[in-house]
Coordinates of C-alpha atoms and ligand atoms in Angstrom, one line a residue:
M94 CA 110.7 110.7 141.0
N95 CA 108.3 110.9 138.3
I96 CA 110.5 111.4 135.0
F97 CA 107.5 113.0 133.6
S98 CA 106.9 115.9 136.2
K99 CA 108.2 119.1 135.0
D100 CA 109.0 120.2 138.7
K101 CA 112.6 119.7 138.3
L102 CA 113.1 121.3 135.2
P103 CA 114.8 125.2 135.1
E104 CA 114.2 128.4 134.6
L105 CA 114.6 129.2 131.0
S106 CA 118.2 131.5 131.8
K107 CA 119.2 134.6 129.5
D108 CA 122.7 132.6 128.4
I109 CA 120.2 129.5 127.0
L110 CA 118.4 132.8 125.2
D111 CA 121.2 133.8 124.0
K112 CA 122.1 130.8 123.1
I113 CA 118.8 129.9 120.9
T114 CA 118.7 133.3 118.9
K115 CA 122.2 132.8 117.3
V116 CA 120.6 129.3 115.8
V117 CA 117.6 130.9 115.1
G118 CA 117.9 134.6 114.5
V119 CA 116.1 137.8 116.0
N120 CA 113.5 137.3 113.6
G121 CA 112.9 133.6 115.0
I122 CA 112.0 134.6 118.8
L123 CA 109.2 136.1 120.1
I124 CA 109.7 137.1 124.0
N125 CA 107.3 140.4 124.4
S126 CA 104.2 139.2 125.1
T127 CA 101.9 140.9 122.5
D128 CA 103.7 138.4 119.9
M129 CA 103.5 136.0 122.1
E130 CA 99.5 135.2 122.6
P131 CA 98.8 133.5 119.1
Y132 CA 101.1 130.6 120.0
L133 CA 99.9 130.5 124.4
K134 CA 96.0 130.1 123.8
E135 CA 93.6 127.7 121.9
S136 CA 90.9 129.5 119.6
R137 CA 88.5 128.6 122.0
G138 CA 90.1 129.9 125.3
I139 CA 90.0 126.7 127.5
F140 CA 93.4 126.5 127.7
V141 CA 95.4 129.3 128.2
G142 CA 99.4 128.9 129.4
N143 CA 102.6 130.8 129.4
S144 CA 105.9 130.2 127.7
P145 CA 109.1 132.4 128.3
A146 CA 109.3 132.1 124.0
I147 CA 108.4 131.6 120.9
I148 CA 111.2 130.1 118.6
R149 CA 109.9 128.9 115.2
P150 CA 113.2 127.3 113.1
K151 CA 113.1 128.1 109.7
S152 CA 115.4 124.1 108.6
T153 CA 115.2 120.9 110.4
T154 CA 119.4 121.8 110.8
E155 CA 118.1 124.7 113.2
V156 CA 115.5 123.0 115.6
A157 CA 118.2 120.1 116.4
A158 CA 120.3 122.7 117.6
V159 CA 117.9 124.4 119.3
V160 CA 115.8 120.9 120.8
N161 CA 120.2 119.9 121.7
I162 CA 121.1 123.3 123.5
C163 CA 117.3 122.3 125.1
S164 CA 118.5 118.8 125.8
E165 CA 122.0 119.9 127.3
H166 CA 120.0 122.1 129.2
K167 CA 117.0 120.2 130.4
V168 CA 114.9 123.0 129.0
A169 CA 111.6 121.6 128.4
M170 CA 109.9 121.8 125.2
V171 CA 106.6 122.4 123.6
P172 CA 106.1 121.1 119.5
Q173 CA 103.5 123.7 118.3
G174 CA 102.2 123.5 114.3
G175 CA 99.0 125.8 113.4
N176 CA 97.2 126.0 117.6
T177 CA 94.5 124.6 115.9
G178 CA 94.5 121.5 118.2
L179 CA 91.6 121.2 120.5
C180 CA 93.0 119.2 123.6
G181 CA 95.3 122.0 125.3
G182 CA 98.7 119.7 123.6
G183 CA 100.6 122.5 122.0
I184 CA 100.0 125.0 124.8
A185 CA 102.3 125.5 127.3
S186 CA 102.1 125.5 131.2
G187 CA 106.1 127.2 131.8
E188 CA 107.6 125.8 127.9
I189 CA 109.7 127.5 125.3
I190 CA 107.6 126.6 122.6
I191 CA 109.1 125.7 119.4
N192 CA 106.6 126.7 116.3
L193 CA 107.2 125.4 112.7
E194 CA 105.4 127.7 111.3
R195 CA 108.7 129.1 109.2
L196 CA 109.5 125.5 108.1
N197 CA 107.3 125.3 105.5
K198 CA 108.5 124.5 102.3
V199 CA 107.6 121.7 99.5
R200 CA 110.3 120.0 99.4
D201 CA 109.4 116.9 96.1
V202 CA 106.6 116.4 94.3
D203 CA 106.8 112.6 92.8
P204 CA 103.5 112.7 90.6
Y205 CA 104.6 109.7 89.4
N206 CA 105.8 108.1 92.5
Y207 CA 102.5 110.1 93.7
T208 CA 104.4 111.1 97.2
M209 CA 105.1 115.0 98.0
T210 CA 107.8 115.7 100.5
V211 CA 106.9 118.5 102.3
D212 CA 108.6 121.0 105.7
A213 CA 106.5 120.3 109.0
G214 CA 105.4 123.6 109.1
C215 CA 102.8 123.3 105.4
I216 CA 99.3 124.7 106.0
L217 CA 97.6 121.9 105.1
A218 CA 94.7 123.8 102.4
E219 CA 98.5 125.0 100.7
L220 CA 99.6 121.3 100.0
Q221 CA 96.0 120.7 98.9
K222 CA 96.9 123.3 96.5
T223 CA 100.3 121.5 95.9
A224 CA 99.1 118.5 94.4
E225 CA 96.4 119.9 92.7
E226 CA 98.6 122.1 90.5
N227 CA 101.0 118.5 90.2
S228 CA 97.7 116.6 89.3
R229 CA 96.9 115.1 92.0
Y230 CA 95.2 114.5 94.9
F231 CA 96.2 115.0 98.5
P232 CA 93.0 113.8 100.6
L233 CA 93.3 114.9 104.0
S234 CA 90.9 117.9 104.6
L235 CA 89.3 119.1 108.6
G236 CA 87.7 122.2 109.4
A237 CA 91.0 124.0 110.7
E238 CA 92.9 123.3 107.3
G239 CA 93.2 127.1 107.5
S240 CA 95.4 127.1 109.2
C241 CA 96.5 123.8 111.2
Q242 CA 100.2 122.0 110.1
I243 CA 100.9 119.3 108.7
G244 CA 103.1 119.0 111.2
G245 CA 100.0 119.5 113.9
N246 CA 97.8 116.3 111.8
L247 CA 100.5 113.9 111.6
A248 CA 101.1 114.3 115.6
T249 CA 97.4 114.4 116.1
N250 CA 97.1 111.6 113.3
A251 CA 94.3 113.7 112.0
G252 CA 90.7 112.1 110.7
G253 CA 88.4 114.5 108.8
T254 CA 85.9 113.9 105.9
A255 CA 87.9 111.4 104.3
V256 CA 89.0 108.5 106.4
L257 CA 86.8 106.5 105.3
R258 CA 88.1 106.2 102.0
Y259 CA 91.4 107.3 102.1
G260 CA 92.3 106.6 106.2
N261 CA 94.3 109.2 108.5
T262 CA 96.5 110.9 108.4
R263 CA 98.8 107.6 109.4
E264 CA 97.2 105.8 106.4
L265 CA 98.9 108.5 104.4
T266 CA 101.9 108.9 105.7
L267 CA 105.2 106.7 104.2
G268 CA 107.8 108.7 105.4
L269 CA 108.2 110.9 108.3
E270 CA 111.8 113.2 109.4
V271 CA 112.1 113.9 113.1
V272 CA 114.1 115.7 115.4
L273 CA 114.8 112.9 118.5
P274 CA 114.3 115.3 121.8
N275 CA 118.2 115.0 122.3
G276 CA 118.9 117.1 119.9
K277 CA 120.1 113.6 117.3
I278 CA 117.9 114.2 113.4
W279 CA 116.1 110.9 112.4
D280 CA 115.6 110.7 108.5
G281 CA 112.8 108.6 108.3
L282 CA 112.1 110.7 104.8
K283 CA 111.5 106.9 102.6
S284 CA 109.0 107.7 100.0
L285 CA 108.4 103.4 99.6
R286 CA 105.5 101.6 99.3
K287 CA 106.5 98.6 100.8
D288 CA 109.2 99.0 103.0
N289 CA 109.6 95.7 105.4
T290 CA 113.1 96.2 107.4
G291 CA 111.4 95.7 111.6
Y292 CA 110.0 98.3 113.9
N293 CA 107.8 100.4 111.4
L294 CA 109.1 104.4 113.9
K295 CA 107.3 106.8 111.5
Q296 CA 103.4 105.1 113.2
I297 CA 105.2 105.7 117.1
F298 CA 105.7 109.2 116.0
I299 CA 102.0 110.2 114.9
G300 CA 99.3 110.0 116.5
S301 CA 102.0 110.9 120.1
E302 CA 101.0 114.5 120.2
G303 CA 104.5 115.5 120.1
T304 CA 105.9 113.9 123.5
L305 CA 108.9 111.9 121.8
G306 CA 109.9 114.8 119.1
V307 CA 109.6 117.3 116.7
I308 CA 108.5 116.4 113.3
T309 CA 109.9 118.3 110.6
G310 CA 109.4 116.6 107.2
A311 CA 106.8 114.2 105.8
V312 CA 106.5 112.0 102.9
L313 CA 102.5 112.1 102.1
K314 CA 100.6 109.8 99.6
L315 CA 99.0 111.1 96.3
F316 CA 95.7 110.3 94.5
P317 CA 94.5 110.4 91.2
I318 CA 92.0 113.5 91.3
P319 CA 88.2 112.5 91.8
L320 CA 86.2 113.6 88.3
E321 CA 82.9 113.1 89.8
R322 CA 80.8 112.7 92.8
Q323 CA 77.7 112.1 93.5
T324 CA 76.0 113.6 96.8
S325 CA 72.8 112.6 98.1
F326 CA 70.3 113.3 101.0
V327 CA 69.0 110.9 102.4
A328 CA 65.7 110.4 104.9
L329 CA 66.4 106.8 107.3
K330 CA 63.5 105.2 108.1
N331 CA 65.1 105.1 111.1
L332 CA 68.9 105.0 113.2
E333 CA 69.1 100.8 113.2
T334 CA 68.8 100.6 109.2
V335 CA 71.6 103.1 108.6
I336 CA 74.1 100.5 108.8
E337 CA 72.8 98.3 106.1
L338 CA 72.6 101.4 104.2
L339 CA 76.1 102.1 104.6
S340 CA 76.7 98.4 103.9
K341 CA 75.3 98.4 101.4
A342 CA 76.3 102.9 99.5
R343 CA 80.0 100.7 99.8
L344 CA 79.3 97.4 98.1
A345 CA 76.4 99.7 95.6
S346 CA 79.9 101.9 94.6
A347 CA 82.9 99.0 94.6
D348 CA 84.2 101.1 97.9
T349 CA 84.6 104.6 96.5
I350 CA 82.6 106.2 99.3
S351 CA 84.3 109.0 100.3
T352 CA 81.3 110.5 102.5
F353 CA 78.5 109.0 105.0
E354 CA 77.3 111.8 107.5
L355 CA 74.5 110.7 109.8
I356 CA 72.0 114.1 110.8
P357 CA 69.9 114.6 113.2
R358 CA 66.6 116.2 113.0
I359 CA 67.5 118.6 116.1
G360 CA 71.5 119.9 114.3
L361 CA 69.1 120.7 111.4
D362 CA 67.4 121.9 113.2
L363 CA 69.9 124.5 114.7
S364 CA 70.9 125.0 111.3
L365 CA 68.1 125.9 109.8
K366 CA 67.9 128.5 113.0
H367 CA 70.6 129.9 113.0
F368 CA 71.4 130.3 109.4
P369 CA 68.2 131.8 108.0
G370 CA 69.9 131.1 104.2
T371 CA 69.9 127.6 105.2
V372 CA 67.1 125.4 103.2
D373 CA 65.3 122.0 103.9
P374 CA 65.7 119.5 101.4
M375 CA 62.2 117.4 102.2
L376 CA 59.0 118.7 102.4
D377 CA 58.7 115.9 105.4
K378 CA 61.0 116.1 109.0
H379 CA 62.0 113.0 109.5
E380 CA 64.4 111.9 112.9
Y381 CA 68.1 110.8 110.9
Y382 CA 69.6 112.0 107.9
A383 CA 72.6 111.0 105.8
L384 CA 74.9 113.1 103.5
I385 CA 76.5 110.4 101.2
E386 CA 79.5 110.5 98.3
F387 CA 80.5 108.3 95.7
E388 CA 83.4 109.6 93.6
S389 CA 84.7 108.6 90.2
G390 CA 88.2 108.8 89.2
S391 CA 87.0 109.8 85.3
K392 CA 84.1 112.2 84.1
N393 CA 81.1 110.6 82.4
S394 CA 81.2 107.1 84.3
G395 CA 77.9 106.5 85.0
L396 CA 78.0 107.6 88.4
N397 CA 75.3 109.3 88.7
L398 CA 73.6 105.5 87.8
V399 CA 75.0 104.0 90.4
M400 CA 74.1 106.8 93.0
E401 CA 70.5 105.9 91.5
R402 CA 70.3 102.3 91.4
F403 CA 71.2 102.1 95.1
L404 CA 69.0 105.1 96.6
S405 CA 66.0 103.2 94.9
E406 CA 67.2 99.4 95.7
A407 CA 68.1 100.9 99.8
H408 CA 64.4 103.1 99.1
E409 CA 62.4 99.1 97.8
E410 CA 65.0 97.6 101.3
E411 CA 63.0 100.5 103.4
L412 CA 66.5 100.8 104.8
L413 CA 65.7 104.4 103.4
V414 CA 62.8 107.2 103.0
D415 CA 63.2 110.0 100.8
A416 CA 66.0 110.9 99.0
V417 CA 67.5 114.2 96.9
I418 CA 70.2 113.4 94.4
C419 CA 72.7 116.4 94.0
Q420 CA 72.2 118.3 90.3
S421 CA 74.6 121.3 91.0
V422 CA 77.7 122.7 92.8
N423 CA 75.3 124.8 94.1
Q424 CA 73.0 122.2 95.8
R425 CA 76.3 119.8 96.8
E426 CA 77.1 123.2 99.0
Q427 CA 74.3 123.4 100.8
M428 CA 74.0 120.2 101.6
W429 CA 77.1 120.1 103.1
F430 CA 76.4 123.2 104.7
I431 CA 73.6 121.8 106.8
R432 CA 76.6 118.8 107.9
E433 CA 79.5 121.6 109.0
G434 CA 76.5 124.4 109.7
M435 CA 75.2 122.1 112.1
V436 CA 78.8 122.6 114.4
L437 CA 78.5 127.1 115.0
A438 CA 74.6 126.2 115.7
Q439 CA 75.5 124.4 118.5
S440 CA 77.8 127.5 120.0
L441 CA 75.5 129.6 118.9
E442 CA 72.3 128.3 120.4
G443 CA 74.2 128.2 123.9
A444 CA 75.8 125.4 125.3
S445 CA 77.2 122.5 125.0
I446 CA 79.5 119.4 126.1
K447 CA 80.5 117.6 122.6
N448 CA 81.8 114.1 123.1
D449 CA 84.1 112.7 120.0
V450 CA 84.3 108.5 120.5
S451 CA 83.8 106.0 118.5
V452 CA 82.7 102.8 118.6
P453 CA 82.2 99.3 115.9
I454 CA 80.1 100.4 112.7
S455 CA 77.9 97.7 113.9
K456 CA 77.4 99.2 117.6
V457 CA 76.2 102.7 115.9
P458 CA 73.1 102.6 116.4
E459 CA 73.4 100.9 120.3
F460 CA 75.1 103.4 121.2
I461 CA 72.7 106.3 120.5
H462 CA 69.7 104.8 121.9
R463 CA 71.3 103.7 125.4
A464 CA 73.8 107.4 125.5
N465 CA 70.3 109.4 125.3
T466 CA 68.5 106.7 127.9
V467 CA 71.1 107.6 129.7
L468 CA 71.8 111.2 130.2
S469 CA 68.0 111.5 129.6
N470 CA 67.4 110.0 132.3
Y471 CA 70.2 112.3 134.5
F472 CA 69.3 116.0 133.1
P473 CA 65.8 116.0 132.2
G474 CA 65.3 118.1 129.0
I475 CA 69.0 117.6 128.1
R476 CA 69.6 117.5 124.0
P477 CA 71.4 115.3 122.4
I478 CA 73.0 115.8 119.0
A479 CA 74.9 112.4 117.9
F480 CA 76.4 113.3 114.5
G481 CA 79.7 113.1 112.1
H482 CA 81.5 110.6 110.1
I483 CA 80.1 106.6 110.8
G484 CA 81.0 105.9 108.4
D485 CA 84.3 105.7 110.6
G486 CA 82.5 104.8 113.7
N487 CA 83.1 108.2 115.2
I488 CA 80.4 110.2 116.5
H489 CA 80.4 113.4 117.9
Y490 CA 78.1 113.1 120.5
N491 CA 77.7 116.5 122.3
L492 CA 74.9 116.9 124.6
Q493 CA 73.1 120.6 124.4
Q494 CA 71.6 122.1 127.2
P495 CA 68.6 122.1 127.9
I496 CA 65.8 125.5 126.3
G497 CA 66.5 127.9 129.0
A498 CA 68.6 126.0 131.1
D499 CA 71.6 128.6 133.1
N500 CA 74.2 127.5 131.6
E501 CA 77.2 127.5 133.7
K502 CA 75.2 124.9 135.8
F503 CA 74.6 122.7 132.9
L504 CA 78.4 122.7 131.8
S505 CA 79.4 122.0 135.7
R506 CA 77.8 118.5 135.7
W507 CA 80.9 118.0 132.1
H508 CA 82.9 115.7 134.3
D509 CA 79.4 113.4 135.1
I510 CA 78.0 114.0 132.0
T511 CA 81.7 113.0 130.2
D512 CA 81.9 109.5 132.2
M513 CA 78.9 108.4 131.9
V514 CA 79.1 108.7 127.8
V515 CA 82.5 107.0 128.3
E516 CA 81.7 104.4 130.5
I517 CA 78.7 103.1 127.2
V518 CA 81.7 104.0 124.6
D519 CA 84.1 101.7 126.9
D520 CA 81.6 98.9 127.3
L521 CA 80.8 98.5 123.5
K522 CA 84.7 98.7 123.1
G523 CA 85.1 101.7 121.8
S524 CA 87.2 104.7 122.0
F525 CA 87.1 107.8 123.7
S526 CA 89.1 109.5 121.4
A527 CA 88.3 109.3 117.8
E528 CA 90.1 112.4 116.7
H529 CA 92.2 115.1 118.8
G530 CA 94.4 113.4 121.0
I531 CA 94.4 113.3 124.7
G532 CA 96.8 116.6 125.1
M533 CA 96.6 117.1 128.6
F534 CA 92.2 117.4 128.1
K535 CA 92.0 114.0 128.4
V536 CA 95.2 112.3 130.2
N537 CA 92.3 110.6 132.8
E538 CA 90.7 109.0 130.6
L539 CA 93.2 107.1 129.6
L540 CA 94.9 106.3 132.1
K541 CA 91.0 105.0 133.2
Y542 CA 91.0 103.1 130.4
K543 CA 93.9 101.7 129.0
S544 CA 94.7 98.0 130.2
A545 CA 98.2 98.2 132.4
V546 CA 99.8 96.8 130.2
E547 CA 99.0 99.8 128.1
I548 CA 100.5 101.9 130.1
E549 CA 102.8 100.5 131.0
L550 CA 104.1 100.1 126.9
M551 CA 103.7 104.0 126.6
Q552 CA 105.9 104.8 129.5
N553 CA 108.4 102.7 128.3
I554 CA 108.2 104.4 124.8
K555 CA 108.2 107.5 126.4
K556 CA 111.4 106.8 128.8
S557 CA 113.5 105.4 125.7
F558 CA 112.7 108.6 123.0
D559 CA 112.6 111.0 126.0
P560 CA 114.6 109.5 129.5
T561 CA 114.4 113.6 130.9
G562 CA 111.1 113.9 130.0
I563 CA 111.4 117.7 128.3
M564 CA 109.5 116.7 125.5
N565 CA 105.7 118.0 125.5
P566 CA 105.3 117.1 129.8
G567 CA 102.1 116.4 130.8
K568 CA 100.5 115.4 127.4
I569 CA 99.5 112.0 126.9
L570 CA 100.5 110.5 130.5
Ligands
FAD435 C1 87.7 124.0 113.2 C2 88.2 122.5 113.7 C3 87.8 121.1 113.3 C4 88.2 120.7 113.5 N1 88.6 119.7 112.8 C5 89.4 118.2 112.9 C6 89.0 117.1 112.4 O1 88.0 116.5 111.4 N2 90.0 115.9 112.4 C7 90.5 115.8 113.3 O2 91.3 115.1 113.9 N3 91.2 117.0 113.8 C8 90.2 118.4 114.2 N4 90.9 119.8 114.7 C9 91.3 119.4 115.1 C10 92.9 119.5 115.0 O3 93.2 120.9 113.6 C11 93.5 118.6 114.6 O4 94.5 118.2 115.3 C12 95.4 119.9 113.9 O5 95.8 118.2 112.8 C13 96.4 120.2 114.6 O6 97.0 120.6 113.8 P1 97.8 121.9 114.3 O7 99.0 122.1 112.7 O8 96.9 123.3 114.6 O9 99.2 121.5 115.9 P2 98.4 122.4 116.9 O10 96.9 122.4 117.4 O11 99.6 123.7 117.0 O12 99.2 120.4 118.0 C14 98.4 119.7 118.2 C15 99.7 119.1 119.2 O13 100.6 118.0 118.0 C16 101.5 118.7 118.5 N5 102.7 119.0 117.3 C17 102.2 120.1 116.2 N6 103.0 120.1 115.4 C18 104.1 119.6 115.9 C19 105.4 118.3 114.9 N7 105.7 119.1 114.0 N8 106.1 117.8 115.8 C20 105.9 117.1 116.7 N9 103.8 117.2 117.5 C21 103.9 119.1 117.2 C22 101.8 119.7 119.2 O14 102.8 119.8 119.9 C23 100.8 119.7 120.1 O15 100.5 117.9 120.7 C24 89.8 120.4 113.9 C25 90.3 121.2 115.0 C26 89.2 123.2 114.7 C27 89.8 124.1 115.2

């Protein structure tokens, strides 16, 4: 029998529910369908699940006691954070949900160690604030930061806008505390930068999407607060020059570059169309733009001169054709609005098939050209929108339905279109999931594109942590 199958897992009985209620109290459990509704579906409504109960423990020992009961009775569980994930990883199909929202305290801030130790249920934006109140900077930043939890960020190894300079959540984590599927607590809350004592267990849990245990706490790295930023919006000569421009920007800024985002003209046009207050930063139209940001830890550091010199040299070398340097906070916000607004503008424009992929940075132009050609031949009139964090080789490769096309008809080609994109990504030794993880959405791709050796290793890891398959079954594997 497949140990990952949910079929053999029993229903939740009243007796088990009573035992769990004793642990978390009546406020710690939701069984009324209206109360449970927000926990059962993801924000876009693509994944809608069901569950007999939402359990909301408020301490690590409560989580451990609940998991212990579930382990004893072989009751399957889905760990859940802010439920902002886009791959259905936190959605239940009959399992109980363990939501960490009440486990939300900052346990300790150590400014001299540049670390903070936090509960897994803390909201990301709150942690950014906590760091700032302690004159430190926590750089993880993404669109859902007002509602996602750090536990969810850890479980999905979240990326976001500052990966180029600070890395993914994986690089921002020094220690973890995890409740294992058998109810034992692993206390790995070390705040060390150096610790060469065998297997690095925390890295196995980071990105494991709740399939190996419930993350209950973490030690996170902090940084000096950037005191100065220089932001520019540049028009590229063509897509090929973007790679050389990025490389030059890294050298020119001594790698204090924090943002390098690709913006295609079609994305800018959609922002201009759907958000009337948006301003086109340049008089002429260009096919591709980049939003570039340098940071410095000190004020009056001469960063403006660094940016100016970089842009002027890049212009002389014909890597770019035009550039605007932001002169105010307001202007910077406008530039970022173009970047962030593109996402919502695509939804307002109609149907969009989204791919979040990565390729080696040097292969970004080749990927975009190849994918555009293949997709345009397959579906005439399709509107490819390639944008995003290309400083990390991460491209949001979205396909907008042809103007006037029937949305449903277009969306019915989702799998064919995604397959074509992923084939090219695979050929370039890229990844079909640069952010967001696998959840239940990309299980087939995982099985198709990972080698047999990798799948076997992953299955063995899963079996050794969760031999009865009760922790988030059906996700990843
Ligand atoms: C507008 C928007 C923008 C986004 N931008 C980005 C982006 O730039 N980069 C990016 O990487 N993602 C992005 N995301 C996706 C999402 O916000 C992230 O994946 C986030 O890290 C998920 O956190 P969450 O608390 O909402 O987790 P959930 O959605 O609740 O869960 C996600 C997964 O983590 C597991 N999980 C959650 N908490 C725990 C825990 N404590 N222990 C064990 N497992 C757990 C769940 O089982 C599930 O598999 C975006 C989402 C939205 C809606």
